[in-house]
Amino acid sequence: MERCTLSAPAKINLHLEIIGDRPDGYHELAMVMQSVALCDRLELRANGLEQFRVHCNTPGVPGDRTNLALRAADLMAQQYPESYHNLGGVDIRLKKMIPIAAGLAGGSADAAAVLVGLNLLWNLGLTQPELWELGAQLGSDIPFCISGGTALASSRGEEITPLPSMEGLSVVLAKYRSLAVSTPWAYKTFRERFSHTYATGESEQEQRRHSLHAGPMMSALLNHDKADIGRLLYNDLEKVVLPEFPSVAQLRQVMSDGDVLGAMMSGSGPTVFALTETPEQAQALCDHVKHEIPDDDLALWVTEFCPTGIVING
Ligand code: C5P
């Protein structure tokens, strides 16, 4: 096989709870992740060279090794040197639809697609857990991006427990184009201000995980109770990002005031999402937000929950 095309969905966090510190400097998390149908598109084409190249027209997407998609390709070459040597590298054409530095795991989704694509092109036969393990070496969100749908994520965020997929909810995403939030800054600031709330011992951390895994959000998901899912949205990082970025706090307020099930910031932001029962309500919310915040810098997308991670289209 010489070529494949893939779709790489964005994610939102329905629950993001920071439960403690980790010895590796990261945070111990308890999260519910959800894929949405806003997707990047990738084409991987064998180039007959011992080299990987990325082509993307979107400003701000790096063509060098800071691009997570190239780092994913390098990792595959390092892990499977014979395949790399025999079958060669690929040119990665990236059509970026997911906004960058947005809290939607766009870069992680692209890296996940490269792992899945090279597994196919090099005929490696890696299982999903094997791909998860490779993804975890590159970034905490990549394992989720591989399998997608609805899932619990714990540890650094890389330990995935898939849940029955939750479909039929519409989503509005809103982001100021010129605004980016640094994820390391958000976590560092959270630690500075809230480390006194961290669970210290393993049993206290386990207790916090258990409160999510056996709690109301889990029941809402298992019962497909859309109203409760909207009501129970939670993100610890709002506590540091919203005070620092008043425009994001205002956007969240305007979205919450619409006819929505709930609204919240995704990941470390600055994207705010709102859940609605129908696509018509999502469109009406966009109109409401544009009316309340008439700013050309504000971009809006209507999308929906999506039951998959990376999909191979051909
Ligand atoms: O894993 P990833 O590269 O996506 O994480 C980006 C940054 O977010 C890390 O460098 C770290 O500062 C912070 N982070 C954290 N705890 C996590 C995940 C991310 O502190 N569980």
Coordinates of C-alpha atoms and ligand atoms in Angstrom, one line a residue:
M1 CA 0.0 0.0 0.0
E2 CA 1.4 3.3 -1.1
R3 CA -1.1 5.8 0.2
C4 CA -3.9 6.3 2.7
T5 CA -6.2 9.1 3.8
L6 CA -7.4 9.5 7.3
S7 CA -9.8 11.7 9.4
A8 CA -8.7 12.9 12.8
P9 CA -11.5 14.3 15.0
A10 CA -11.1 17.0 17.7
K11 CA -11.9 16.3 21.3
I12 CA -13.6 18.1 24.1
N13 CA -13.5 17.3 27.8
L14 CA -16.8 16.8 29.5
H15 CA -15.0 16.4 32.8
L16 CA -11.4 17.5 33.6
E17 CA -10.4 17.1 37.2
I18 CA -6.9 17.6 38.5
I19 CA -6.5 15.2 41.4
G20 CA -2.8 15.5 42.3
D21 CA 0.8 15.8 41.5
R22 CA 2.9 13.0 39.8
P23 CA 6.5 12.2 40.4
D24 CA 7.2 12.9 36.7
G25 CA 6.1 16.5 37.1
Y26 CA 2.8 16.0 35.3
H27 CA -0.6 15.9 37.0
E28 CA -2.8 13.0 37.9
L29 CA -6.1 13.5 36.1
A30 CA -9.6 12.1 36.1
M31 CA -11.3 13.0 32.8
V32 CA -14.2 12.2 30.5
M33 CA -13.2 12.8 26.9
Q34 CA -15.5 13.1 23.9
S35 CA -14.7 13.2 20.1
V36 CA -16.5 15.7 18.0
A37 CA -17.0 15.6 14.2
L38 CA -14.7 18.5 13.4
C39 CA -11.8 16.7 11.8
D40 CA -8.4 17.3 10.3
R41 CA -7.8 15.3 7.1
L42 CA -4.4 13.7 6.4
E43 CA -3.0 12.0 3.4
L44 CA 0.1 9.8 3.9
R45 CA 1.9 8.9 0.6
A46 CA 5.1 6.8 0.4
N47 CA 7.9 9.0 -0.9
G48 CA 10.6 6.3 -1.5
L49 CA 13.0 8.3 0.7
E50 CA 14.3 7.7 4.2
Q51 CA 12.6 10.9 5.2
F52 CA 9.3 12.3 6.4
R53 CA 7.9 15.6 5.2
V54 CA 4.8 17.5 6.2
H55 CA 2.9 19.9 3.9
C56 CA 0.2 22.2 5.3
N57 CA -1.1 25.6 4.2
T58 CA -2.4 26.7 7.5
P59 CA -0.3 29.5 9.1
G60 CA 1.1 28.5 12.5
V61 CA 1.5 24.8 11.7
P62 CA 5.2 24.1 11.9
G63 CA 7.0 22.1 9.1
D64 CA 9.8 21.0 11.5
R65 CA 10.2 18.6 14.4
T66 CA 8.0 20.8 16.7
N67 CA 5.1 19.4 14.6
L68 CA 3.7 16.4 16.6
A69 CA 2.8 14.6 13.4
L70 CA 6.4 14.5 12.3
R71 CA 7.5 13.4 15.8
A72 CA 5.0 10.5 15.6
A73 CA 6.5 9.5 12.2
D74 CA 10.1 9.7 13.7
L75 CA 8.9 7.5 16.7
M76 CA 7.6 4.9 14.2
A77 CA 10.9 4.9 12.3
Q78 CA 12.8 4.5 15.5
Q79 CA 10.6 1.6 16.7
Y80 CA 10.4 -0.1 13.3
P81 CA 13.7 0.6 11.6
E82 CA 13.4 -2.3 9.2
S83 CA 10.0 -1.2 7.9
Y84 CA 11.4 2.4 7.6
H85 CA 14.4 1.2 5.7
N86 CA 12.5 -1.2 3.4
L87 CA 9.4 0.8 2.7
G88 CA 10.7 4.3 3.3
G89 CA 9.2 7.5 4.6
V90 CA 6.0 9.4 3.7
D91 CA 4.8 12.8 2.7
I92 CA 2.1 13.9 5.1
R93 CA -0.5 16.3 3.5
L94 CA -2.4 17.9 6.3
K95 CA -5.7 19.7 5.8
K96 CA -6.2 21.6 9.1
M97 CA -9.8 22.1 10.1
I98 CA -9.3 22.0 13.9
P99 CA -8.0 25.3 15.3
I100 CA -4.5 25.2 16.7
A101 CA -3.6 25.8 20.4
A102 CA -7.3 25.7 21.2
G103 CA -7.7 23.0 23.8
L104 CA -9.2 20.6 21.2
A105 CA -6.2 18.3 20.8
G106 CA -5.8 19.1 17.1
G107 CA -2.0 18.4 17.1
S108 CA -2.5 15.2 19.1
A109 CA -5.2 14.1 16.6
D110 CA -2.8 14.6 13.7
A111 CA 0.0 12.6 15.5
A112 CA -2.6 9.8 16.3
A113 CA -3.5 9.7 12.6
V114 CA 0.2 9.3 11.6
L115 CA 0.6 6.3 14.0
V116 CA -2.5 4.7 12.6
G117 CA -1.5 5.5 9.0
L118 CA 2.0 4.1 9.2
N119 CA 0.7 1.0 11.0
L120 CA -1.3 0.4 7.9
L121 CA 1.2 1.4 5.2
W122 CA 4.0 -0.5 6.8
N123 CA 1.7 -3.5 7.5
L124 CA 2.8 -3.7 11.1
G125 CA -0.4 -5.1 12.6
L126 CA -0.2 -3.2 15.8
T127 CA -3.2 -3.5 18.2
Q128 CA -5.0 -0.6 19.7
P129 CA -3.2 -0.9 23.1
E130 CA 0.1 -1.0 21.3
L131 CA -0.7 2.2 19.4
W132 CA -1.9 3.7 22.7
E133 CA 1.5 3.0 24.2
L134 CA 3.3 4.6 21.4
G135 CA 1.0 7.6 21.5
A136 CA 1.5 8.1 25.2
Q137 CA 5.3 8.5 24.6
L138 CA 4.5 11.7 22.6
G139 CA 1.6 13.3 24.4
S140 CA -1.0 12.7 27.0
D141 CA -4.0 13.2 24.7
I142 CA -2.8 11.0 21.8
P143 CA -4.0 7.6 23.1
F144 CA -7.6 9.0 23.4
C145 CA -7.3 10.6 19.9
I146 CA -6.5 7.1 18.4
S147 CA -9.6 5.4 19.7
G148 CA -11.9 8.4 20.3
G149 CA -15.6 8.3 20.9
T150 CA -16.5 8.7 24.6
A151 CA -13.9 7.5 27.2
L152 CA -12.6 7.9 30.7
A153 CA -9.0 9.0 30.8
S154 CA -6.8 8.8 33.9
S155 CA -3.2 8.9 35.0
R156 CA -1.6 11.7 32.8
G157 CA -4.6 11.4 30.6
E158 CA -3.1 8.6 28.5
E159 CA -4.9 5.6 30.3
I160 CA -8.1 5.1 28.4
T161 CA -11.2 3.2 29.3
P162 CA -13.7 3.4 26.4
L163 CA -17.4 4.0 27.3
P164 CA -20.5 3.3 25.3
S165 CA -20.5 6.0 22.7
M166 CA -22.7 8.9 23.3
E167 CA -24.3 10.3 20.1
G168 CA -27.0 12.7 19.1
L169 CA -25.7 15.8 20.9
S170 CA -24.9 19.0 18.9
V171 CA -21.9 21.1 19.9
V172 CA -21.0 24.7 19.3
L173 CA -17.3 25.5 19.5
A174 CA -16.2 29.1 19.9
K175 CA -12.7 30.5 19.9
Y176 CA -11.0 33.9 19.4
R177 CA -8.7 33.3 16.4
S178 CA -5.9 35.4 17.8
L179 CA -6.0 33.9 21.3
A180 CA -3.9 30.9 22.4
V181 CA -3.4 29.5 25.9
S182 CA -0.2 27.6 26.8
T183 CA -1.2 24.2 28.3
P184 CA 2.0 24.1 30.5
W185 CA 1.2 27.6 31.8
A186 CA -2.3 26.5 32.7
Y187 CA -1.2 23.5 34.6
K188 CA 1.7 25.3 36.3
T189 CA -0.6 28.1 37.4
F190 CA -3.1 25.7 38.7
R191 CA -0.4 24.0 40.8
E192 CA 0.7 27.4 42.2
R193 CA -2.8 28.3 43.3
F194 CA -4.5 25.0 44.1
S195 CA -1.9 22.4 45.1
H196 CA -3.3 22.7 48.6
T197 CA -6.4 20.9 47.3
Y198 CA -4.4 18.0 45.7
A199 CA -5.0 14.4 46.9
T200 CA -1.7 13.4 48.5
G201 CA -1.6 9.6 49.0
E202 CA -2.6 6.9 46.5
S203 CA -5.7 6.0 48.4
E204 CA -7.0 9.6 48.4
Q205 CA -6.3 9.8 44.6
E206 CA -8.1 6.5 44.1
Q207 CA -11.1 7.9 46.1
R208 CA -11.3 10.9 43.7
R209 CA -11.1 8.7 40.6
H210 CA -13.8 6.6 42.1
S211 CA -16.1 9.6 42.7
L212 CA -16.0 10.2 39.0
H213 CA -16.2 6.6 37.8
A214 CA -19.1 5.9 40.1
G215 CA -20.6 9.4 40.1
P216 CA -23.4 11.3 38.5
M217 CA -21.6 12.1 35.2
M218 CA -21.0 8.4 34.6
S219 CA -24.7 7.7 35.3
A220 CA -25.7 10.5 32.9
L221 CA -23.5 9.0 30.1
L222 CA -24.7 5.5 30.7
N223 CA -28.4 6.6 30.7
H224 CA -27.9 9.0 27.8
D225 CA -29.3 11.7 30.0
K226 CA -28.4 14.8 27.9
A227 CA -29.7 17.3 30.3
D228 CA -27.6 15.9 33.1
I229 CA -24.5 15.7 30.9
G230 CA -24.9 19.4 30.2
R231 CA -25.5 20.3 33.8
L232 CA -22.5 18.3 35.1
L233 CA -19.8 19.6 32.8
Y234 CA -16.7 20.3 34.8
N235 CA -13.2 21.7 34.1
D236 CA -10.7 22.6 36.9
L237 CA -8.5 24.6 34.4
E238 CA -11.3 27.2 34.1
K239 CA -10.2 28.3 37.6
V240 CA -7.0 29.7 36.2
V241 CA -7.7 30.4 32.6
L242 CA -11.0 32.4 33.0
P243 CA -9.6 35.0 35.4
E244 CA -6.6 35.5 33.2
F245 CA -8.6 35.8 30.0
P246 CA -11.8 37.9 30.7
S247 CA -12.9 37.6 27.0
V248 CA -13.1 33.8 27.4
A249 CA -15.0 34.2 30.6
Q250 CA -17.5 36.5 28.9
L251 CA -17.8 34.1 25.9
R252 CA -18.6 31.3 28.3
Q253 CA -21.2 33.4 30.0
V254 CA -22.9 34.4 26.8
M255 CA -23.0 30.8 25.6
S256 CA -24.3 29.6 29.0
D257 CA -27.1 32.2 28.7
G258 CA -28.3 30.7 25.4
D259 CA -30.8 27.8 25.0
V260 CA -28.1 25.2 25.8
L261 CA -27.7 22.1 28.0
G262 CA -24.4 23.5 29.3
A263 CA -21.3 25.4 28.3
M264 CA -17.7 25.1 29.4
M265 CA -14.1 25.6 28.3
S266 CA -12.4 22.6 26.7
G267 CA -9.0 21.4 28.0
S268 CA -6.7 24.3 28.8
G269 CA -8.8 26.5 26.4
P270 CA -9.3 29.0 25.1
T271 CA -12.1 27.2 23.1
V272 CA -15.5 27.3 24.8
F273 CA -18.1 24.7 23.8
A274 CA -21.8 24.4 24.4
L275 CA -24.0 21.3 24.1
T276 CA -27.5 21.5 22.6
E277 CA -30.1 18.9 21.9
T278 CA -30.5 19.7 18.2
P279 CA -28.4 21.2 15.3
E280 CA -31.1 23.9 15.0
Q281 CA -30.5 25.0 18.6
A282 CA -26.8 25.0 17.9
Q283 CA -27.2 27.3 14.9
A284 CA -29.5 29.6 16.9
L285 CA -26.8 29.7 19.6
C286 CA -24.2 30.8 17.0
D287 CA -26.6 33.6 15.9
H288 CA -27.1 34.6 19.6
V289 CA -23.3 34.7 20.2
K290 CA -22.6 36.7 17.1
H291 CA -25.2 39.2 18.1
E292 CA -23.9 39.5 21.6
I293 CA -20.2 39.6 20.7
P294 CA -19.9 41.2 17.2
D295 CA -16.2 40.6 16.9
D296 CA -14.6 39.3 13.6
D297 CA -11.9 37.6 15.7
L298 CA -14.4 35.2 17.1
A299 CA -14.8 32.0 15.1
L300 CA -17.7 29.6 15.6
W301 CA -18.3 26.0 14.5
V302 CA -21.4 23.8 14.7
T303 CA -20.5 20.1 15.1
E304 CA -21.7 17.0 17.0
F305 CA -20.5 14.2 19.2
C306 CA -18.7 11.6 17.1
P307 CA -18.3 7.9 18.0
T308 CA -14.9 7.3 16.6
G309 CA -11.2 8.3 16.8
I310 CA -9.0 8.0 13.8
V311 CA -10.8 6.7 10.7
I312 CA -9.1 5.3 7.6
N313 CA -11.0 6.6 4.6
G314 CA -9.1 4.8 1.9
Ligands
C5P1 O1 1.3 15.6 27.5 P1 1.3 16.9 26.8 O2 2.5 17.2 26.0 O3 0.1 17.1 26.0 O4 1.2 18.0 28.0 C1 1.5 19.3 27.8 C2 1.8 20.0 29.1 O5 0.6 20.0 30.0 C3 2.9 19.2 29.9 O6 4.1 19.7 29.6 C4 2.5 19.6 31.3 O7 3.0 20.9 31.6 C5 1.0 19.8 31.3 N1 0.3 18.5 31.7 C6 0.3 18.2 33.1 N2 -0.3 17.0 33.5 C7 -0.9 16.3 32.6 C8 -1.0 16.6 31.2 C9 -0.3 17.7 30.8 O8 0.8 18.9 33.9 N3 -1.5 15.1 33.0

